[in-house]
Short mmCIF file of C-alpha atoms and ligand atoms in Angstrom, two decimals:
data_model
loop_
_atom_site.label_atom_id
_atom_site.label_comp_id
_atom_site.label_asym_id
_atom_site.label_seq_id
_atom_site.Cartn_x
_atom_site.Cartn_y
_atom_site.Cartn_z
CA UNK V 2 -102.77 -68.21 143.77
CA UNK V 3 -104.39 -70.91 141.20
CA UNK V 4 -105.71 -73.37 143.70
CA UNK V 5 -102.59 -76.09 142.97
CA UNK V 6 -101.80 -78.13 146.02
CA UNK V 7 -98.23 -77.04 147.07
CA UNK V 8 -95.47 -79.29 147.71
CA UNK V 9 -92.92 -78.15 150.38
CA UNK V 10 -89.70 -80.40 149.05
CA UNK V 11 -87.16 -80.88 151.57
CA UNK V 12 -84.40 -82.59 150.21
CA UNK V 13 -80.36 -81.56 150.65
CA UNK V 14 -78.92 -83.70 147.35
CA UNK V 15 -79.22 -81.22 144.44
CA UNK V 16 -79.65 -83.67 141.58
CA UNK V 17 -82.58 -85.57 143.44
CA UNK V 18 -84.19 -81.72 144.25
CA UNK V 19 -83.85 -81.20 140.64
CA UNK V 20 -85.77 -84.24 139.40
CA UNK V 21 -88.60 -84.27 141.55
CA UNK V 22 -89.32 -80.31 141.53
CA UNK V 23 -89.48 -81.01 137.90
CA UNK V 24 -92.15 -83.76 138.28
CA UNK V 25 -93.78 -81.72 140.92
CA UNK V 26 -93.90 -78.64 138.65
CA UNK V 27 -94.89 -80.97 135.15
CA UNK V 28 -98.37 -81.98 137.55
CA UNK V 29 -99.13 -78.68 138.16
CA UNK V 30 -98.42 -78.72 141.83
CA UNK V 31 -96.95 -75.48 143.18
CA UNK V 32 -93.46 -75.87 144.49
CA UNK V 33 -91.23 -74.45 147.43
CA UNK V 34 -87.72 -76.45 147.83
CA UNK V 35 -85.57 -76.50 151.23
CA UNK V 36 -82.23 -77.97 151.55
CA UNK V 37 -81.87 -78.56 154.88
CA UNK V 38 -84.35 -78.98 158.15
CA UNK V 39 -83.84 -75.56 159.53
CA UNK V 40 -84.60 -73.92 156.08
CA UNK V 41 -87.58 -76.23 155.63
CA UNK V 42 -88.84 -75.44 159.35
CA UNK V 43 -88.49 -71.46 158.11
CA UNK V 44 -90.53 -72.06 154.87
CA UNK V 45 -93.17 -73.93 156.60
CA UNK V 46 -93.38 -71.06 159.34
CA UNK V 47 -94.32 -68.79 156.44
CA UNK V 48 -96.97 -70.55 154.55
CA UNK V 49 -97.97 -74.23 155.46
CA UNK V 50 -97.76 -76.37 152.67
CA UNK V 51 -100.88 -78.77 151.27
CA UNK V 52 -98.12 -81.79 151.87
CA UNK V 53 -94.52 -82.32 152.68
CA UNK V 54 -91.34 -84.59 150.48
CA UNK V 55 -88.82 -85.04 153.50
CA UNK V 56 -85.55 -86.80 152.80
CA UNK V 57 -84.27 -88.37 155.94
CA UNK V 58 -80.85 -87.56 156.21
CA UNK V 59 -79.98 -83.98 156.21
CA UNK V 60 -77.60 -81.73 157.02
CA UNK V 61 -78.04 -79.73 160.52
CA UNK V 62 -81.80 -80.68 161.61
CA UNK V 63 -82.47 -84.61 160.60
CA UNK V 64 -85.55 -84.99 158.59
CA UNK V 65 -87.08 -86.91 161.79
CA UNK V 66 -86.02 -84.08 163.76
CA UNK V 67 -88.52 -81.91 161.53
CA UNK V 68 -91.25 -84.42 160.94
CA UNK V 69 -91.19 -84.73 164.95
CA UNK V 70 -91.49 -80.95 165.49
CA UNK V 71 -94.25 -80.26 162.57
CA UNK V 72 -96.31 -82.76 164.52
CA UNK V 73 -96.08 -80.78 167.98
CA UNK V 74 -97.02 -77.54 165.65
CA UNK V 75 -101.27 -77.51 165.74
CA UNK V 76 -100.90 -75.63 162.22
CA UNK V 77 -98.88 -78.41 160.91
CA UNK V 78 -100.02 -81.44 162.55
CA UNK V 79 -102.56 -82.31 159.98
CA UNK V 80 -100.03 -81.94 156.71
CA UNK V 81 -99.49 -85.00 154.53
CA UNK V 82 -95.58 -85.79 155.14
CA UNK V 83 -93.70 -88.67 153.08
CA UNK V 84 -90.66 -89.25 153.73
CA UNK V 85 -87.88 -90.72 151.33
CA UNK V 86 -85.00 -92.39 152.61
CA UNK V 87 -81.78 -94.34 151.83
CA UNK V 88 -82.15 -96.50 154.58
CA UNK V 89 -84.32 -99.48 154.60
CA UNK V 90 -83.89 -101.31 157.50
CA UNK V 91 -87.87 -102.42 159.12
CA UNK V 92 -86.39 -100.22 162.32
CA UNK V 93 -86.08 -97.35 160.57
CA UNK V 94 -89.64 -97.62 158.90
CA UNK V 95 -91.16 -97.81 161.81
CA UNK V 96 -89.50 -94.83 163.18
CA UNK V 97 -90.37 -92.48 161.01
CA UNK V 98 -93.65 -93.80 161.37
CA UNK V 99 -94.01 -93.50 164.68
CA UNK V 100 -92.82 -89.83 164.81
CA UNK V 101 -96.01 -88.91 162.70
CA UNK V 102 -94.70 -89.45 158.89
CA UNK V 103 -97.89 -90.54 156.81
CA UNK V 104 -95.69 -92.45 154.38
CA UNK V 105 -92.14 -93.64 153.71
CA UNK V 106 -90.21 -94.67 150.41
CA UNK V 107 -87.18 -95.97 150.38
CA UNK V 108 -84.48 -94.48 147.83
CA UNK V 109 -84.23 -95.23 144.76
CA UNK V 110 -87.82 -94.85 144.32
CA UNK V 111 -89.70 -94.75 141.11
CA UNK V 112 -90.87 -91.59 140.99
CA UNK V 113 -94.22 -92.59 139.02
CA UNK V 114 -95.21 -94.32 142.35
CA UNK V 115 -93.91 -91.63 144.73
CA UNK V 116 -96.23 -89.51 142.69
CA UNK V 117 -99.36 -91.84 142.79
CA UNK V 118 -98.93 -91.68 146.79
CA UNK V 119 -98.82 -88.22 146.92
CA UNK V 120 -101.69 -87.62 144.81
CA UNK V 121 -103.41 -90.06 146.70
CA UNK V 122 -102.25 -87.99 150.38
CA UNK V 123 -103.54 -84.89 148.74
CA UNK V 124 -106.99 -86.47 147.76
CA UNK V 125 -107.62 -87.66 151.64
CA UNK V 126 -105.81 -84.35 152.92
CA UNK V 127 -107.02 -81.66 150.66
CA UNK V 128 -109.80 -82.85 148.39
CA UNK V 129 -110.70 -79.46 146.81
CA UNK V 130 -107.06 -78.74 145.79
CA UNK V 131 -106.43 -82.74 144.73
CA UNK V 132 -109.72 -82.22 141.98
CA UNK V 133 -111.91 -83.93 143.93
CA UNK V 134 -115.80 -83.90 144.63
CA UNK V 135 -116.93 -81.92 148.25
CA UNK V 136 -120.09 -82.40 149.30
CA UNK V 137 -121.99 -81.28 152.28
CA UNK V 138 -125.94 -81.06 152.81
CA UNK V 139 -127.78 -79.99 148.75
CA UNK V 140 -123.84 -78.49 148.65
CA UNK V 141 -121.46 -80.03 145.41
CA UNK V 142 -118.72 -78.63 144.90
CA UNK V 143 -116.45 -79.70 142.07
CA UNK V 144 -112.62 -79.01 141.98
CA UNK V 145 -111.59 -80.17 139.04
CA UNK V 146 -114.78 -78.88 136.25
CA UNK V 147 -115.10 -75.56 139.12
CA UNK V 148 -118.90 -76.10 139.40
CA UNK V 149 -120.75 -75.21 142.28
CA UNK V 150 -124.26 -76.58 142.53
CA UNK V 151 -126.90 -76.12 145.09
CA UNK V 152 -129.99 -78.38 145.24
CA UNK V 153 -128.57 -79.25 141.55
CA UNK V 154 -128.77 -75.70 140.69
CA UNK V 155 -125.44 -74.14 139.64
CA UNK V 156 -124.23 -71.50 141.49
CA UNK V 157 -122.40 -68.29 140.12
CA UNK V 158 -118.98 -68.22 141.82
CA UNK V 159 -116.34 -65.65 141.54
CA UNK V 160 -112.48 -67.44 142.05
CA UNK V 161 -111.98 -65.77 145.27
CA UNK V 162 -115.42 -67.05 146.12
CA UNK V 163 -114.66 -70.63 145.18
CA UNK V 164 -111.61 -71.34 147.13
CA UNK V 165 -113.18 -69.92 149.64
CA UNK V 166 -115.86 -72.36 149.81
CA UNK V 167 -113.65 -75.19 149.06
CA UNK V 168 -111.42 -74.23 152.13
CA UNK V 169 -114.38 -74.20 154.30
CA UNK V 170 -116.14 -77.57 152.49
CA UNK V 171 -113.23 -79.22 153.09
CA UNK V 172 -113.69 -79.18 157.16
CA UNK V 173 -117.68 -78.53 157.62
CA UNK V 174 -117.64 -77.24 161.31
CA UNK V 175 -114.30 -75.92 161.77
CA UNK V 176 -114.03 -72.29 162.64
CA UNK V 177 -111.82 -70.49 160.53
CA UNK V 178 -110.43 -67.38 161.72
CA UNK V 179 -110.13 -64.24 158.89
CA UNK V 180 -106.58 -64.74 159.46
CA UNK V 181 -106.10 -68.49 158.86
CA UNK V 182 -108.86 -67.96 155.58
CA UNK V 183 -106.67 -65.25 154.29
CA UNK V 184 -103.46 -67.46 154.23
CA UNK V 185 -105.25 -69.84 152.85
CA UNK V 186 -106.96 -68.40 150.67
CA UNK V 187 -105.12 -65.55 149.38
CA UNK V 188 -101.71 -66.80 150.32
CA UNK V 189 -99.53 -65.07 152.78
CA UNK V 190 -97.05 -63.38 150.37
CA UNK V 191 -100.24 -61.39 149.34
CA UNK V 192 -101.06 -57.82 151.40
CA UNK V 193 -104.94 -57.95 151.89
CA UNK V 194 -106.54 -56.47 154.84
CA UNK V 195 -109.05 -58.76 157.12
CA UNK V 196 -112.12 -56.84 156.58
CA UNK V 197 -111.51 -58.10 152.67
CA UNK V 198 -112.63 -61.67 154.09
CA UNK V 199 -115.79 -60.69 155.14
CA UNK V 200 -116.54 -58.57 151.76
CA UNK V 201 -115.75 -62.14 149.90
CA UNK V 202 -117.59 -64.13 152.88
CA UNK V 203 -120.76 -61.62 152.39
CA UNK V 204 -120.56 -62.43 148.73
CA UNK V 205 -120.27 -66.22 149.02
CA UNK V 206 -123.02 -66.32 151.04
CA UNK V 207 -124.92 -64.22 148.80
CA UNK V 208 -124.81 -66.36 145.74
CA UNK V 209 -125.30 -69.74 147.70
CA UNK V 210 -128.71 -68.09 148.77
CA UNK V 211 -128.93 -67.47 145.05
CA UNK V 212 -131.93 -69.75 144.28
CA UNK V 213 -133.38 -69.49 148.15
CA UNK V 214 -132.64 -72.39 150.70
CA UNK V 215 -130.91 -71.29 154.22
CA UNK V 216 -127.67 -69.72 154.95
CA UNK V 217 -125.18 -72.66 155.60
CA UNK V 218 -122.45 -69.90 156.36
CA UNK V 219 -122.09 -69.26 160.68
CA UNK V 220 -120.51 -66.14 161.80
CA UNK V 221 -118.66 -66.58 164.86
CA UNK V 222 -118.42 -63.40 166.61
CA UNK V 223 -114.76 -62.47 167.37
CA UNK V 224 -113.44 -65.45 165.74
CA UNK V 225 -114.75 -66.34 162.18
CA UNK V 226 -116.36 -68.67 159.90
CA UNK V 227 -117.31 -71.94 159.29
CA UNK V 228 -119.39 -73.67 157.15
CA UNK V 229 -122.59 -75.11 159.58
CA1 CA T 312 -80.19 -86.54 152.00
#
């Protein structure tokens, strides 16, 4: 895994799939592309995607039909979704909208916009992977350079290390279990035993205690980590 925000792309018209996987791909955003809802509700099922491209009509399972149900999921309800459309009646708009889509664009889009909205989804959603700044307590963490500083002190990070942090920067207080930090991560189509999590947790917090201060890493017992 490099750390790129991926894209889920759910779009059924090949030539349209083509273009923006190509944009996608030329920003350095890690791509996965579905052609219909059910296939889309499969690939999201294995790996939940930093933001979702949902055309609204397709074949089998509408693209409302699998906004709707990623917004039931818990795993899925906080994922960036745009949707793109032909249709642009106000009715419409508003219901995709109101069925939990973060965004709409109505085809023929320009595509240097649709990708100025998604960047700007990924920022609010997932600032580590969108190059942005995290900071919490003498904490800074930058995406984009990959410093770490504490107290303005850089830190020595390995890469596992780093996303690591970032993932738990991004949502100070959230208890992650080893499960959820592995797929995030490591990525699920990577083998790596749980106990590996707390090796790379023990040496995170290890080299954020580097120059002294207090541990800002909690150990929930039987469920994880979180960051304070
Ligand atoms: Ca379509």
């Amino acid at each position: 895994m490099s750390g790129a925000a991926s894209i889920l792309l759910v779009e059924d018209e090949a030539a349209q799939r083509e273009i923006l996987t190509y944009n996608l791909q030329s920003e350095g955003y890690d791509v996965r592309a579905a052609t219909d809802g059910e296939e889309a509700l499969v690939l999201v099922a294995e790996q939940v995607p930093d933001l979702i491209l949902l055309d609204w009509m397709l074949p089998h399972v509408s693209g409302l039909e699998v906004c709707r149900r990623l917004r039931q999921r818990p795993e899925t309800r906080a994922v960036p979704i745009l949707m793109l459309s032909a249709r642009s009646e106000e009715v419409d708009r508003v219901r995709g909208l109101e069925t939990g889509a973060d965004d709409y664009m109505v085809k023929p889009y320009s595509v240097t916009e649709l990708m100025a909205r998604l960047r700007a989804h990924l920022r609010r959603a997932r600032p580590a992977v969108a190059g942005g700044v995290l900071e919490w307590g003498d904490l800074r963490l930058d995406a984009e350079s990959h410093r770490v500083t504490r107290a303005d002190k850089p830190l020595k990070l390995g890469p596992t290390e780093f996303r690591l942090l970032s993932t738990l920067m991004e949502r100070p207080g959230r208890v992650y279990s080893r499960e959820q930090l592995l797929d995030r991560v490591w990525g699920r189509d990577i083998y790596v035993d749980t106990r590996t999590v707390d090796v790379h947790v023990g040496r995170l917090r290890k080299a954020l205690m580097a120059h002294g201060g207090d541990d800002p890493l909690r150990t929930v017992r039987g469920v994880g980590y979180s960051l304070g």
